[in-house]
mmCIF file of C-alpha atoms and ligand atoms in Angstrom:
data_model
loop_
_atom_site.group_PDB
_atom_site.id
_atom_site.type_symbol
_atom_site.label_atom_id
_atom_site.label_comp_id
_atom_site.label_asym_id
_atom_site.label_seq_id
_atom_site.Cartn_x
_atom_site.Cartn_y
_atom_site.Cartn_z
ATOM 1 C CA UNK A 1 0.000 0.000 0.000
ATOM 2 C CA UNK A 2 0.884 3.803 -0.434
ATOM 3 C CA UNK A 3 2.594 5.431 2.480
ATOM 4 C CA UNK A 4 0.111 8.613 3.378
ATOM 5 C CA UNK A 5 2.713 11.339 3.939
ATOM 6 C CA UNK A 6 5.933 11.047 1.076
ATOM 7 C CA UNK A 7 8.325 13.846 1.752
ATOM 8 C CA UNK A 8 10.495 14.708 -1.091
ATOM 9 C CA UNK A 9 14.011 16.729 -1.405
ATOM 10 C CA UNK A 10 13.660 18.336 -4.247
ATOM 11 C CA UNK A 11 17.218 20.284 -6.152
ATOM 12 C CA UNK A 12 16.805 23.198 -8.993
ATOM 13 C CA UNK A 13 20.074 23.998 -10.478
ATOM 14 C CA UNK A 14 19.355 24.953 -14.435
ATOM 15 C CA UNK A 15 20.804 28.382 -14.546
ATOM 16 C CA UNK A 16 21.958 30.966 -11.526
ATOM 17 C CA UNK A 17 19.816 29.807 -8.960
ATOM 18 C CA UNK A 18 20.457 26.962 -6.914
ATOM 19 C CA UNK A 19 17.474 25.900 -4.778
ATOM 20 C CA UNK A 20 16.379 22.957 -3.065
ATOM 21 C CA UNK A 21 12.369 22.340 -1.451
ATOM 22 C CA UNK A 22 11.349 19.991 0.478
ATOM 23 C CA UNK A 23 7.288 19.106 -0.049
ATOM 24 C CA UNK A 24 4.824 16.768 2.033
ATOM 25 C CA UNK A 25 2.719 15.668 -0.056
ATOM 26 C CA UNK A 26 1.476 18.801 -2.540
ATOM 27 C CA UNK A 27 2.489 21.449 -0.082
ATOM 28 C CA UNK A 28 5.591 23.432 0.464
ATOM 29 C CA UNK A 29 7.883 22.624 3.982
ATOM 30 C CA UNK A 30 10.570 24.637 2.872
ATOM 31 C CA UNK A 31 12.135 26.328 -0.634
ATOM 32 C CA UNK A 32 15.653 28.197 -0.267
ATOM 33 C CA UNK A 33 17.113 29.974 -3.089
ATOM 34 C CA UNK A 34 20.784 31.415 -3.181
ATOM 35 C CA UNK A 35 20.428 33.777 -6.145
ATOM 36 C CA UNK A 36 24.100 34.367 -8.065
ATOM 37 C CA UNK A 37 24.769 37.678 -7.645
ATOM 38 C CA UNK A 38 27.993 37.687 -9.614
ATOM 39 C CA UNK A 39 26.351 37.757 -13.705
ATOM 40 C CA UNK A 40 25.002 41.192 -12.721
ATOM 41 C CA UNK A 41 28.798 42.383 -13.404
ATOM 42 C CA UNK A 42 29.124 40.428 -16.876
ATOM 43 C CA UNK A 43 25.259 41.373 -18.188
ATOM 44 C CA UNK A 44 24.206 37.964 -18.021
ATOM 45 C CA UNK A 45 24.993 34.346 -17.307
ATOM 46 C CA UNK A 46 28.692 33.073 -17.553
ATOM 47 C CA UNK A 47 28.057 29.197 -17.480
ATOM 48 C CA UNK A 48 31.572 28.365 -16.154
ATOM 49 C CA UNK A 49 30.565 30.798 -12.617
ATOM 50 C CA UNK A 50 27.312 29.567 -12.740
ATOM 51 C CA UNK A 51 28.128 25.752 -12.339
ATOM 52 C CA UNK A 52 31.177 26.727 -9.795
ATOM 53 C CA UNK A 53 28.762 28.953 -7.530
ATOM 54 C CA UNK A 54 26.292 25.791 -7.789
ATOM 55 C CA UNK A 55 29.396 23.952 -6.360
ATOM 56 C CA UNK A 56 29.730 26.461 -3.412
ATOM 57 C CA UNK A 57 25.917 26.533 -2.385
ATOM 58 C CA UNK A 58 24.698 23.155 -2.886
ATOM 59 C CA UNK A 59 25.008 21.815 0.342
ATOM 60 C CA UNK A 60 24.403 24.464 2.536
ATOM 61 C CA UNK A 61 21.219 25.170 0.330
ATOM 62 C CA UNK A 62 20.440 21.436 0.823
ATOM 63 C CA UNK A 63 20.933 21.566 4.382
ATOM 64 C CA UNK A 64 18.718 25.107 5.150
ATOM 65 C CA UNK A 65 16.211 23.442 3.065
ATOM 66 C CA UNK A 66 16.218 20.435 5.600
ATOM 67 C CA UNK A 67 16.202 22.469 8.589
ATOM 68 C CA UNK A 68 13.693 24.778 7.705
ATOM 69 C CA UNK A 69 11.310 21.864 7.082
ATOM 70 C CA UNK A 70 12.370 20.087 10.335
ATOM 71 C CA UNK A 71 12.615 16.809 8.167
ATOM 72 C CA UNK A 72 15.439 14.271 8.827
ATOM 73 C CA UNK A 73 17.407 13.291 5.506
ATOM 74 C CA UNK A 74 16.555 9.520 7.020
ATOM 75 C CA UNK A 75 13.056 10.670 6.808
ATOM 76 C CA UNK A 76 12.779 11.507 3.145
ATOM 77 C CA UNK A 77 11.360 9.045 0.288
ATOM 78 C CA UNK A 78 12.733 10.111 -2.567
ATOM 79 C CA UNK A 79 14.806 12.557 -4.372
ATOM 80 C CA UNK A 80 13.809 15.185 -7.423
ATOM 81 C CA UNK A 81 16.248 17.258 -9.512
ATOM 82 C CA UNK A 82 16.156 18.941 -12.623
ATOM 83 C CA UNK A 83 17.249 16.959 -15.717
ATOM 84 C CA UNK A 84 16.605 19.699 -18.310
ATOM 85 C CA UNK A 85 17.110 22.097 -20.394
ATOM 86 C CA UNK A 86 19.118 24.625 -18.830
ATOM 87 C CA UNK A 87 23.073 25.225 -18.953
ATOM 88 C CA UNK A 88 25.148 21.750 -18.887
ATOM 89 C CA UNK A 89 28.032 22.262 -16.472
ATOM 90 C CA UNK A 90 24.494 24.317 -13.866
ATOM 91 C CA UNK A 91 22.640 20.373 -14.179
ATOM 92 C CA UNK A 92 25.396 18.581 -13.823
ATOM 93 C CA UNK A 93 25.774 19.683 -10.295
ATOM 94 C CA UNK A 94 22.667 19.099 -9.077
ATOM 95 C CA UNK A 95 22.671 15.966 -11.222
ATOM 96 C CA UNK A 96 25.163 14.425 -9.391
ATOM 97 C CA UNK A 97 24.405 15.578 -6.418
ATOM 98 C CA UNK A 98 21.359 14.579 -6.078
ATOM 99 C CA UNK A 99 22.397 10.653 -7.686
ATOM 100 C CA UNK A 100 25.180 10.294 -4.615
ATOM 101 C CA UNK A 101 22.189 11.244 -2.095
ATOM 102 C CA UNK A 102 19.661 8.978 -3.541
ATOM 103 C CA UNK A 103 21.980 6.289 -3.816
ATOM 104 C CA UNK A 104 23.413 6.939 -0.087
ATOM 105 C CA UNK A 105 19.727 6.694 1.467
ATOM 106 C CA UNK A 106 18.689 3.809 -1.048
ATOM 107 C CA UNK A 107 15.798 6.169 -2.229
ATOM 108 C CA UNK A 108 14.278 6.932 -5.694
ATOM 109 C CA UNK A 109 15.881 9.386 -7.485
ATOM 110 C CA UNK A 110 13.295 11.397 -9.750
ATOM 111 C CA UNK A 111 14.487 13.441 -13.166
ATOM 112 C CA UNK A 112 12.547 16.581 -13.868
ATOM 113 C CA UNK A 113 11.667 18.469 -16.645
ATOM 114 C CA UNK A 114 12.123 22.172 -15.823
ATOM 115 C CA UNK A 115 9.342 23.354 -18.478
ATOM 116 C CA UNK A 116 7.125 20.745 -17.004
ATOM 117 C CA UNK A 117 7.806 21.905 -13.627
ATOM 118 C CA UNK A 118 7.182 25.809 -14.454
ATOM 119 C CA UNK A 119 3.606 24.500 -15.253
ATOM 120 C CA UNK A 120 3.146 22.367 -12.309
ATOM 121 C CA UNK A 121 3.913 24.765 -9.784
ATOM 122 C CA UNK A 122 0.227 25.470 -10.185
ATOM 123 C CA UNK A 123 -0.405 22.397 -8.624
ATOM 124 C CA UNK A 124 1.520 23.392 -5.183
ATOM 125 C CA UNK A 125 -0.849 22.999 -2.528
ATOM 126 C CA UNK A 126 -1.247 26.753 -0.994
ATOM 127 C CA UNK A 127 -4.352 27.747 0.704
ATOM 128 C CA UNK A 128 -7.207 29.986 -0.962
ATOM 129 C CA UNK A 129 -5.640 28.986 -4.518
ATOM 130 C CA UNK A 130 -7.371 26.596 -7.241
ATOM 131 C CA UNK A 131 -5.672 24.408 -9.417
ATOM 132 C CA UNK A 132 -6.759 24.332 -13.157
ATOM 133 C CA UNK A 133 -8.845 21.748 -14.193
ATOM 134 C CA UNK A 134 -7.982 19.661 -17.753
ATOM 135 C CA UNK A 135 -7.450 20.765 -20.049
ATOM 136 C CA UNK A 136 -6.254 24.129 -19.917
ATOM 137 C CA UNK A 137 -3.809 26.631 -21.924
ATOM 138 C CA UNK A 138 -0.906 27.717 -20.058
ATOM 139 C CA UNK A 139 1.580 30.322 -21.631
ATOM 140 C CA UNK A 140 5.241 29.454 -20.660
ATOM 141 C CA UNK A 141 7.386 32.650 -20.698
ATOM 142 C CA UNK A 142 10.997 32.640 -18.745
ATOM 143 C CA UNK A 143 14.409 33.493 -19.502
ATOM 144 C CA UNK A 144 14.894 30.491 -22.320
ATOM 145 C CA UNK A 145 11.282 29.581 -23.362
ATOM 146 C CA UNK A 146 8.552 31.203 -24.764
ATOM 147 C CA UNK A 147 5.140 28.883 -25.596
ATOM 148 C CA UNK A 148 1.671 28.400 -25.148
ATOM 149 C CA UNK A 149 0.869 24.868 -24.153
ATOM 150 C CA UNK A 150 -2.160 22.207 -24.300
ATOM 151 C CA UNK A 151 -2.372 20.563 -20.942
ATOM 152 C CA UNK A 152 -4.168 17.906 -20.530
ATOM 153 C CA UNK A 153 -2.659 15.735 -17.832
ATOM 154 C CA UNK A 154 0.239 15.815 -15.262
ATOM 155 C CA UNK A 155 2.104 14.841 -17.653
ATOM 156 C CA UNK A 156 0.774 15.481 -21.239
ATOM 157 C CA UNK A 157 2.044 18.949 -22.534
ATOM 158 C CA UNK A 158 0.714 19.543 -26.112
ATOM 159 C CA UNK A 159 3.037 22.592 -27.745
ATOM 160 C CA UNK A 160 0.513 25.470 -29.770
ATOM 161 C CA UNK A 161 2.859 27.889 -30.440
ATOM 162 C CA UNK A 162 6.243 28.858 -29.638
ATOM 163 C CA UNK A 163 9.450 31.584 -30.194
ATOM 164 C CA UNK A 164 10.981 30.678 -33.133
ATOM 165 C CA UNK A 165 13.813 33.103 -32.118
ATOM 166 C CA UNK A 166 14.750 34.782 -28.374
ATOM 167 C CA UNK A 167 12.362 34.049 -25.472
ATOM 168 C CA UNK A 168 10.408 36.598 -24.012
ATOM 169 C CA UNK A 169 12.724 37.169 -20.603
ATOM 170 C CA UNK A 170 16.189 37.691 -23.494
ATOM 171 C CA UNK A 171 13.993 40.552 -24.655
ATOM 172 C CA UNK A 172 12.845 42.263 -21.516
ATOM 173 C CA UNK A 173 16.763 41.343 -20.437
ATOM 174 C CA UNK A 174 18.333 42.800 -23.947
ATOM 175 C CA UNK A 175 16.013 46.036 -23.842
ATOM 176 C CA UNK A 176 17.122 46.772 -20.322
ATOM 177 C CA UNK A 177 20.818 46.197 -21.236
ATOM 178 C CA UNK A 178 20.297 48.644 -24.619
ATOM 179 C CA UNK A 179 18.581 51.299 -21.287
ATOM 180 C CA UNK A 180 21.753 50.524 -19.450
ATOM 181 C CA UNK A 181 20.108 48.700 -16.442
ATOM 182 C CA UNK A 182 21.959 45.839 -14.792
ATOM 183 C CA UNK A 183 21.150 41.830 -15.232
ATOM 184 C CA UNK A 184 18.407 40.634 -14.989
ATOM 185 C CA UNK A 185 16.873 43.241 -16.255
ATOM 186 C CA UNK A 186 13.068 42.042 -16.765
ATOM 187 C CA UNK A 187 11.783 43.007 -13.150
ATOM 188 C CA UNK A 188 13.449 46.673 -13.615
ATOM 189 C CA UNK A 189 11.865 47.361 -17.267
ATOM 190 C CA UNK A 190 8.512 46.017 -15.043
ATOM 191 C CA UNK A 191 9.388 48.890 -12.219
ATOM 192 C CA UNK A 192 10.270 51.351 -14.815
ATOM 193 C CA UNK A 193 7.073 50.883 -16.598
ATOM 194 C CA UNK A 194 4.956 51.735 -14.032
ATOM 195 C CA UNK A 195 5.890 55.422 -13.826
ATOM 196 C CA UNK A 196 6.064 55.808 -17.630
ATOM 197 C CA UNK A 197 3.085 56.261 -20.442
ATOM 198 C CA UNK A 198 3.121 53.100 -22.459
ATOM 199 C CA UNK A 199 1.671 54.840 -25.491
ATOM 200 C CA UNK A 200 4.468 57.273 -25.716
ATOM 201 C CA UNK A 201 6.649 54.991 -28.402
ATOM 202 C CA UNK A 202 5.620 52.509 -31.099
ATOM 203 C CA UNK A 203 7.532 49.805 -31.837
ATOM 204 C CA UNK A 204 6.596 47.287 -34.285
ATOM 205 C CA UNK A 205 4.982 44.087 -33.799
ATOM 206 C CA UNK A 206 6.337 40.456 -35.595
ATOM 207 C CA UNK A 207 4.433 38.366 -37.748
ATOM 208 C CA UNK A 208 5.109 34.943 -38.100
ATOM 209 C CA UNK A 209 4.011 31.781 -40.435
ATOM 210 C CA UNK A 210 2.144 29.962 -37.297
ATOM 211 C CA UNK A 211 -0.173 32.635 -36.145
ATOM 212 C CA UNK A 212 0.615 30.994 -32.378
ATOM 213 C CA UNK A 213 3.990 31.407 -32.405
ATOM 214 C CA UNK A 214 5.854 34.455 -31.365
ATOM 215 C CA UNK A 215 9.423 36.219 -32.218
ATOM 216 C CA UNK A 216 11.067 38.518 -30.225
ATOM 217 C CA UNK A 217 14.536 39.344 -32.268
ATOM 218 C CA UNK A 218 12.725 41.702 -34.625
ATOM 219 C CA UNK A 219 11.707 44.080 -31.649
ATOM 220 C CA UNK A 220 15.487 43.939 -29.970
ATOM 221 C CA UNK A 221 16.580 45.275 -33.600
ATOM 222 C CA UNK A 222 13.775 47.809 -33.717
ATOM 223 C CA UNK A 223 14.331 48.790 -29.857
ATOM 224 C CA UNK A 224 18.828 49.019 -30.784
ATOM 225 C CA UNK A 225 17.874 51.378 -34.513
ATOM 226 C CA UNK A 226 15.220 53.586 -32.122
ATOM 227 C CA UNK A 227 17.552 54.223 -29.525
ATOM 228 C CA UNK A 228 21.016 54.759 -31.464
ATOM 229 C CA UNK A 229 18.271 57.487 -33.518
ATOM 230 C CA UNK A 230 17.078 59.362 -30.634
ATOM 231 C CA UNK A 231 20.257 59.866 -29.185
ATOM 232 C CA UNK A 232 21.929 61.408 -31.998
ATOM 233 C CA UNK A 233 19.497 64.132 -31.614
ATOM 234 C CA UNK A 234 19.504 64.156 -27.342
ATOM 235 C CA UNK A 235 23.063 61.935 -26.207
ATOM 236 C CA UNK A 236 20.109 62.341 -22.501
ATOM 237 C CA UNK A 237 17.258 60.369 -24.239
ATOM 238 C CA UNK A 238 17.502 57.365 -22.209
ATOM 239 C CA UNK A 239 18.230 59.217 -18.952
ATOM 240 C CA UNK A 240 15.396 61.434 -20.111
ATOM 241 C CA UNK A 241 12.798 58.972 -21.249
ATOM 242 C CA UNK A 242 13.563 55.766 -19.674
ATOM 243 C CA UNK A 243 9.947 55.411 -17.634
ATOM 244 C CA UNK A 244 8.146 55.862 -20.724
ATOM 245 C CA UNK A 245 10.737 53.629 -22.959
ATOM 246 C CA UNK A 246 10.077 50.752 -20.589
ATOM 247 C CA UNK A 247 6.545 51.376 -20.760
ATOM 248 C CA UNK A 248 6.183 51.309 -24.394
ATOM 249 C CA UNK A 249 8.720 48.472 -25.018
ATOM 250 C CA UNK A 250 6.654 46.237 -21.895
ATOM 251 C CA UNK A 251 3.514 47.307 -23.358
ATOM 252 C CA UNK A 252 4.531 46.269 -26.962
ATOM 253 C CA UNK A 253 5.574 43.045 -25.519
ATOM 254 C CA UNK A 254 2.438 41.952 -23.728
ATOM 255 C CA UNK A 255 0.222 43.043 -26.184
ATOM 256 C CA UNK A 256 2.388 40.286 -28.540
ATOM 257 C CA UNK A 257 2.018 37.699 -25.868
ATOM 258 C CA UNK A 258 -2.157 38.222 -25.442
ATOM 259 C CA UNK A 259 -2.668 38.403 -28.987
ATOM 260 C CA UNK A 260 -1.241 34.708 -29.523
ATOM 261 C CA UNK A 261 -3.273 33.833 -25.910
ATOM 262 C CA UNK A 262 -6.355 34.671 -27.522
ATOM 263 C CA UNK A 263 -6.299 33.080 -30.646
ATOM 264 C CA UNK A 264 -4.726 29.636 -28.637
ATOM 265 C CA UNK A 265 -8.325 29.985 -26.403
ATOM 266 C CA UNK A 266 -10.355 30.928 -29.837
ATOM 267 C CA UNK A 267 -9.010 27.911 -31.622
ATOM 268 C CA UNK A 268 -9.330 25.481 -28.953
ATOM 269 C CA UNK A 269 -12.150 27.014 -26.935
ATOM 270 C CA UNK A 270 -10.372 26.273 -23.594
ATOM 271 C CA UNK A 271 -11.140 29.121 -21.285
ATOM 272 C CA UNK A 272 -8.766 28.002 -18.338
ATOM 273 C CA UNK A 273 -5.637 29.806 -19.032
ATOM 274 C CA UNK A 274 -2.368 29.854 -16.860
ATOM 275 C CA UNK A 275 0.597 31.426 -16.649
ATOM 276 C CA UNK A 276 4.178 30.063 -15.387
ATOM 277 C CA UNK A 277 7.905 30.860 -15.672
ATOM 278 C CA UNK A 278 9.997 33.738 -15.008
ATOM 279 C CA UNK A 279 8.424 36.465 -16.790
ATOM 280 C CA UNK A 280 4.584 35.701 -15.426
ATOM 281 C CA UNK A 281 6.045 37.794 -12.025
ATOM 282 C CA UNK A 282 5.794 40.803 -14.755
ATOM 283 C CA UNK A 283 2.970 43.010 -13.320
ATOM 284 C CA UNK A 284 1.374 43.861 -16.447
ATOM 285 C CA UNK A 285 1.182 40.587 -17.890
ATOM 286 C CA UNK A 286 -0.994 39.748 -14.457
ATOM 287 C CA UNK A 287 -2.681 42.280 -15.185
ATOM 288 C CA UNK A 288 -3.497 41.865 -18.508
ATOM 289 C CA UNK A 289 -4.826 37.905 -17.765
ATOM 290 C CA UNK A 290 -6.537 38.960 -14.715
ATOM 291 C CA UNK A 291 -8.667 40.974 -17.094
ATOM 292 C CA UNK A 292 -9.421 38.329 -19.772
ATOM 293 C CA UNK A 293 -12.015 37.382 -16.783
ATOM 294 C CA UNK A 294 -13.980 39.863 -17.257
ATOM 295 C CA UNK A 295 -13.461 40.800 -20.880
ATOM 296 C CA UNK A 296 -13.739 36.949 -22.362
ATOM 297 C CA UNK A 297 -14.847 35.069 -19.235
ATOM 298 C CA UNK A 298 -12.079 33.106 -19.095
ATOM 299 C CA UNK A 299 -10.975 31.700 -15.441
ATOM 300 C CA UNK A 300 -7.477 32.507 -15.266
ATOM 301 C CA UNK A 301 -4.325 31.611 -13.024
ATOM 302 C CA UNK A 302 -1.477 33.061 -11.752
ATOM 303 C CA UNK A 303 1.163 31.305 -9.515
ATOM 304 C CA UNK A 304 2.731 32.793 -6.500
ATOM 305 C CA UNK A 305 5.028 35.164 -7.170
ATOM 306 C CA UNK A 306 7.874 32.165 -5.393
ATOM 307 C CA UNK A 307 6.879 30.031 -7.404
ATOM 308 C CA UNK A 308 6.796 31.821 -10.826
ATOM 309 C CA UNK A 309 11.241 32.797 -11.242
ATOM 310 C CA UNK A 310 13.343 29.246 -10.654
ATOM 311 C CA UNK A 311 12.985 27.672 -7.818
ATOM 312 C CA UNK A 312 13.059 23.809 -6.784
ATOM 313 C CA UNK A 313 9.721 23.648 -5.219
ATOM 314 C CA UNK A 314 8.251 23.286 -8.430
ATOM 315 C CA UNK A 315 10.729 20.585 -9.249
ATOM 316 C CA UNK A 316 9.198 18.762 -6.026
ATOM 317 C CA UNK A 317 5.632 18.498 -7.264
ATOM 318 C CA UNK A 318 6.396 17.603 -10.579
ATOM 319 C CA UNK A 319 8.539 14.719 -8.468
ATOM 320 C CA UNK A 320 5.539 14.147 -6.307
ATOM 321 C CA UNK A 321 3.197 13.359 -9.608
ATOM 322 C CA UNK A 322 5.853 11.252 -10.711
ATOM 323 C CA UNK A 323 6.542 9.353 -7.522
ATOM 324 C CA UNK A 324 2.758 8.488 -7.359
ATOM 325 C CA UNK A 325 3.067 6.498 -10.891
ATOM 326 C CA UNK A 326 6.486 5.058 -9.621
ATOM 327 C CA UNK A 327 7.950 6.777 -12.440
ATOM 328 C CA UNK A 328 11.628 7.043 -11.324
ATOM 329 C CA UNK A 329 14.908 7.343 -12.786
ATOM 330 C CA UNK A 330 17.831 4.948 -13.330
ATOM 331 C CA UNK A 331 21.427 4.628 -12.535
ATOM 332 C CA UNK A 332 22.230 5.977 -15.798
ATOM 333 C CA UNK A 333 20.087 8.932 -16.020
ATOM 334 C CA UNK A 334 22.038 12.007 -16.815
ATOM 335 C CA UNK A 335 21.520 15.371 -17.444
ATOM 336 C CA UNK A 336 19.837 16.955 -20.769
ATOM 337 C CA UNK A 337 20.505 20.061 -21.842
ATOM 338 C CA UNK A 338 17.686 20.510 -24.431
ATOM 339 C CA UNK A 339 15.540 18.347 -23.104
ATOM 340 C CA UNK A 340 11.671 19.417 -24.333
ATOM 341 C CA UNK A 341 8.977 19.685 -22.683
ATOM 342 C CA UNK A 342 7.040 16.890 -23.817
ATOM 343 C CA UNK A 343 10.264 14.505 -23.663
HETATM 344 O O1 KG4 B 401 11.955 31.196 -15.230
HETATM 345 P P1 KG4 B 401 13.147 32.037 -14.949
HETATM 346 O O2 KG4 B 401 13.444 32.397 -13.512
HETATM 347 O O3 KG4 B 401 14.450 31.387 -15.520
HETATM 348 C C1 KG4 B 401 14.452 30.661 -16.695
HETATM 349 O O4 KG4 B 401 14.132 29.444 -16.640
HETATM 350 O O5 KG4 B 401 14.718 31.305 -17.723
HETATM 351 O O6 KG4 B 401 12.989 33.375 -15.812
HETATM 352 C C2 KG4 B 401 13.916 34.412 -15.748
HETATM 353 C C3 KG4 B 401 13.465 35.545 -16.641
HETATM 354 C C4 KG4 B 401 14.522 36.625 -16.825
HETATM 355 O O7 KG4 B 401 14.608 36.926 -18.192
HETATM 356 C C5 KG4 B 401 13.940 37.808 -16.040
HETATM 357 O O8 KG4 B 401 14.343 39.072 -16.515
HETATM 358 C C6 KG4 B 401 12.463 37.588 -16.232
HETATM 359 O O9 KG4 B 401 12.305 36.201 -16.084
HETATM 360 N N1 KG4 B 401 11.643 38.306 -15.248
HETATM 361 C C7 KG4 B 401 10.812 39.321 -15.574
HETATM 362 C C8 KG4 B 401 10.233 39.778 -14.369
HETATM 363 N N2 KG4 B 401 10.725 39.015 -13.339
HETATM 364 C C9 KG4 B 401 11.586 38.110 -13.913
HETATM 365 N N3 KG4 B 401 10.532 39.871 -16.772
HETATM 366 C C10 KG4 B 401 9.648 40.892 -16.783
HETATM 367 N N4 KG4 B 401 9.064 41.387 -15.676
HETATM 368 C C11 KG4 B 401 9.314 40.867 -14.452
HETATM 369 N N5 KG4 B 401 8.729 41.359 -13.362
HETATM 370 ZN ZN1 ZN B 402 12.902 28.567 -15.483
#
């Protein structure tokens, strides 16, 4: 029979952050993140001091993690990590890391899928929220992916639409480095946006053959040939303008992201939509689903703003699905840089 309470360690290490969670069941004991503060300096993500810093915080992440839950490592079932995609030299830490702990407290070792696990995290337990029902649309927008996904099980991920280009966080993070503003720059274009007038520059807007998908390198061009113009004229206009440039830029960018929403719920007439990743902590882009409610009745959902940058939580509930079907990985398993989101 099925033990009642499974506790699970779970380890993110894809990119900067290094996290580890440990869940009971569905619901959160503890998630600790050390962020890397040393990209800011380089203006974004030097894999070789990513998977070093990973080194340093590992195990004292591991162990706060433990602590703060008040959970033995004797006392856990089973061990989560993330598999993929992300940068190699990031997963291999927590890769092998987690494989020595699994194998030192003969416990199942689970492989993640990072994508899957952005979408999941609307299935942590938290009080006062609702979990979608199936199927539902959830638009995946982070620092590497941009798509708007089919769900239709824990572990069924149809792909509508995609970035056939840069992901939606490289061009809040580009358009912020063009305005001079430090790494990451997405949640500082977000700040700056909300003291600017987002009608105040036009920028144009990508077409592409699939109506669904999106493409973002067209607008970092368009963004580079505006500024470089406007400072010929006024060497100031960033200094000068920068509230309303991250207005207009954020504005430009959502309204490309909810045009490709709507037609995903028009064509498949699901009216549960979701966000996840990275870029769903931008304020407007709330915003703008929260409104679809009203405007198109759909029911919409937003995660917790925790759960919504990296973080390994939402590796331990995809680990906690996959620990109820005994779906576990192998001696072998290894670490997958591109892995996809339906692999
Ligand atoms: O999901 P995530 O933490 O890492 C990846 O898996 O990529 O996403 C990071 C991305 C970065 O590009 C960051 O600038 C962006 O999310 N981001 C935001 C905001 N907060 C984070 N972009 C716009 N507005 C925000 N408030
Ligand atoms: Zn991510």
């Amino acid at each position: 029979m099925q033990k009642k309470t499974i506790h699970i360690l779970s380890i993110e290490s894809s990119c900067d952050d290094t996290g580890a969670s440990v869940l009971e069941n569905n619901r959160v004991l503890s998630n600790i993140i050390a962020s890397q503060k040393i990209h800011a300096a380089y203006g974004g993500v030097v894999p070789e001091l990513a998977s070093r810093a990973h080194q340093q915080n590992i195990v004292p992440v591991v162990d706060q993690a433990l602590k703060k839950a008040g959970i033995n490592k004797n006392q856990l079932d089973a061990i989560a990590f993330t598999q993929g995609p992300g940068l190699m030299g990031s997963l291999l830490v927590g890769t092998s890391f987690a494989k020595s702990l699994s194998l030192a407290l003969d416990i199942p070792l689970i492989p993640v899928n990072h994508m899957q696990a952005h979408v999941l995290a609307h299935f942590i337990k938290e009080d006062n929220q609702q979990e979608p029902p199936f199927p539902f649309l959830c638009m995946t927008i982070s620092g590497g992916h941009t798509q708007i996904l089919k769900v239709t099980n824990h572990n069924e991920f149809e792909i509508l639409g995609q970035t056939i280009d840069d992901a939606v966080g490289e061009a809040f993070d580009k358009t912020a480095k063009l305005l001079g503003l430090p790494y990451p720059g997405g949640p500082l274009v977000d700040k700056h946006a909300r003291e600017g007038n987002p009608a105040a520059f036009t920028f144009s807007q990508p077409k592409t053959a699939n109506p669904l998908d999106f493409s973002f390198s067209g607008l970092k061009t368009s963004i580079l040939y505006f500024l470089q113009k406007e400072q010929k004229k006024d060497p100031n206009f960033i200094k000068e303008n920068l509230n309303d440039i991250c207005a207009s830029v954020q504005r430009t960018i959502v309204t490309i992201l909810m045009k490709r929403l709507k037609k995903a719920a028009e064509a498949t007439g699901i009216k549960h939509v979701a966000i996840a990743g990275g870029v769903s902590a931008n304020s407007e882009i709330r915003a703008s689903l929260k409104n679809m409610e009203t405007e198109l009745g759909w029911t919409t959902y937003i995660p917790k703003f925790e759960y919504t940058t990296d973080n390994a939580a939402m590796i331990g509930i995809v680990g906690y699905y996959k620990y109820l079907k005994k779906d576990f990985g192998k001696e072998n398993t290894t670490a997958s840089s591109r892995l996809k989101i339906n692999e």
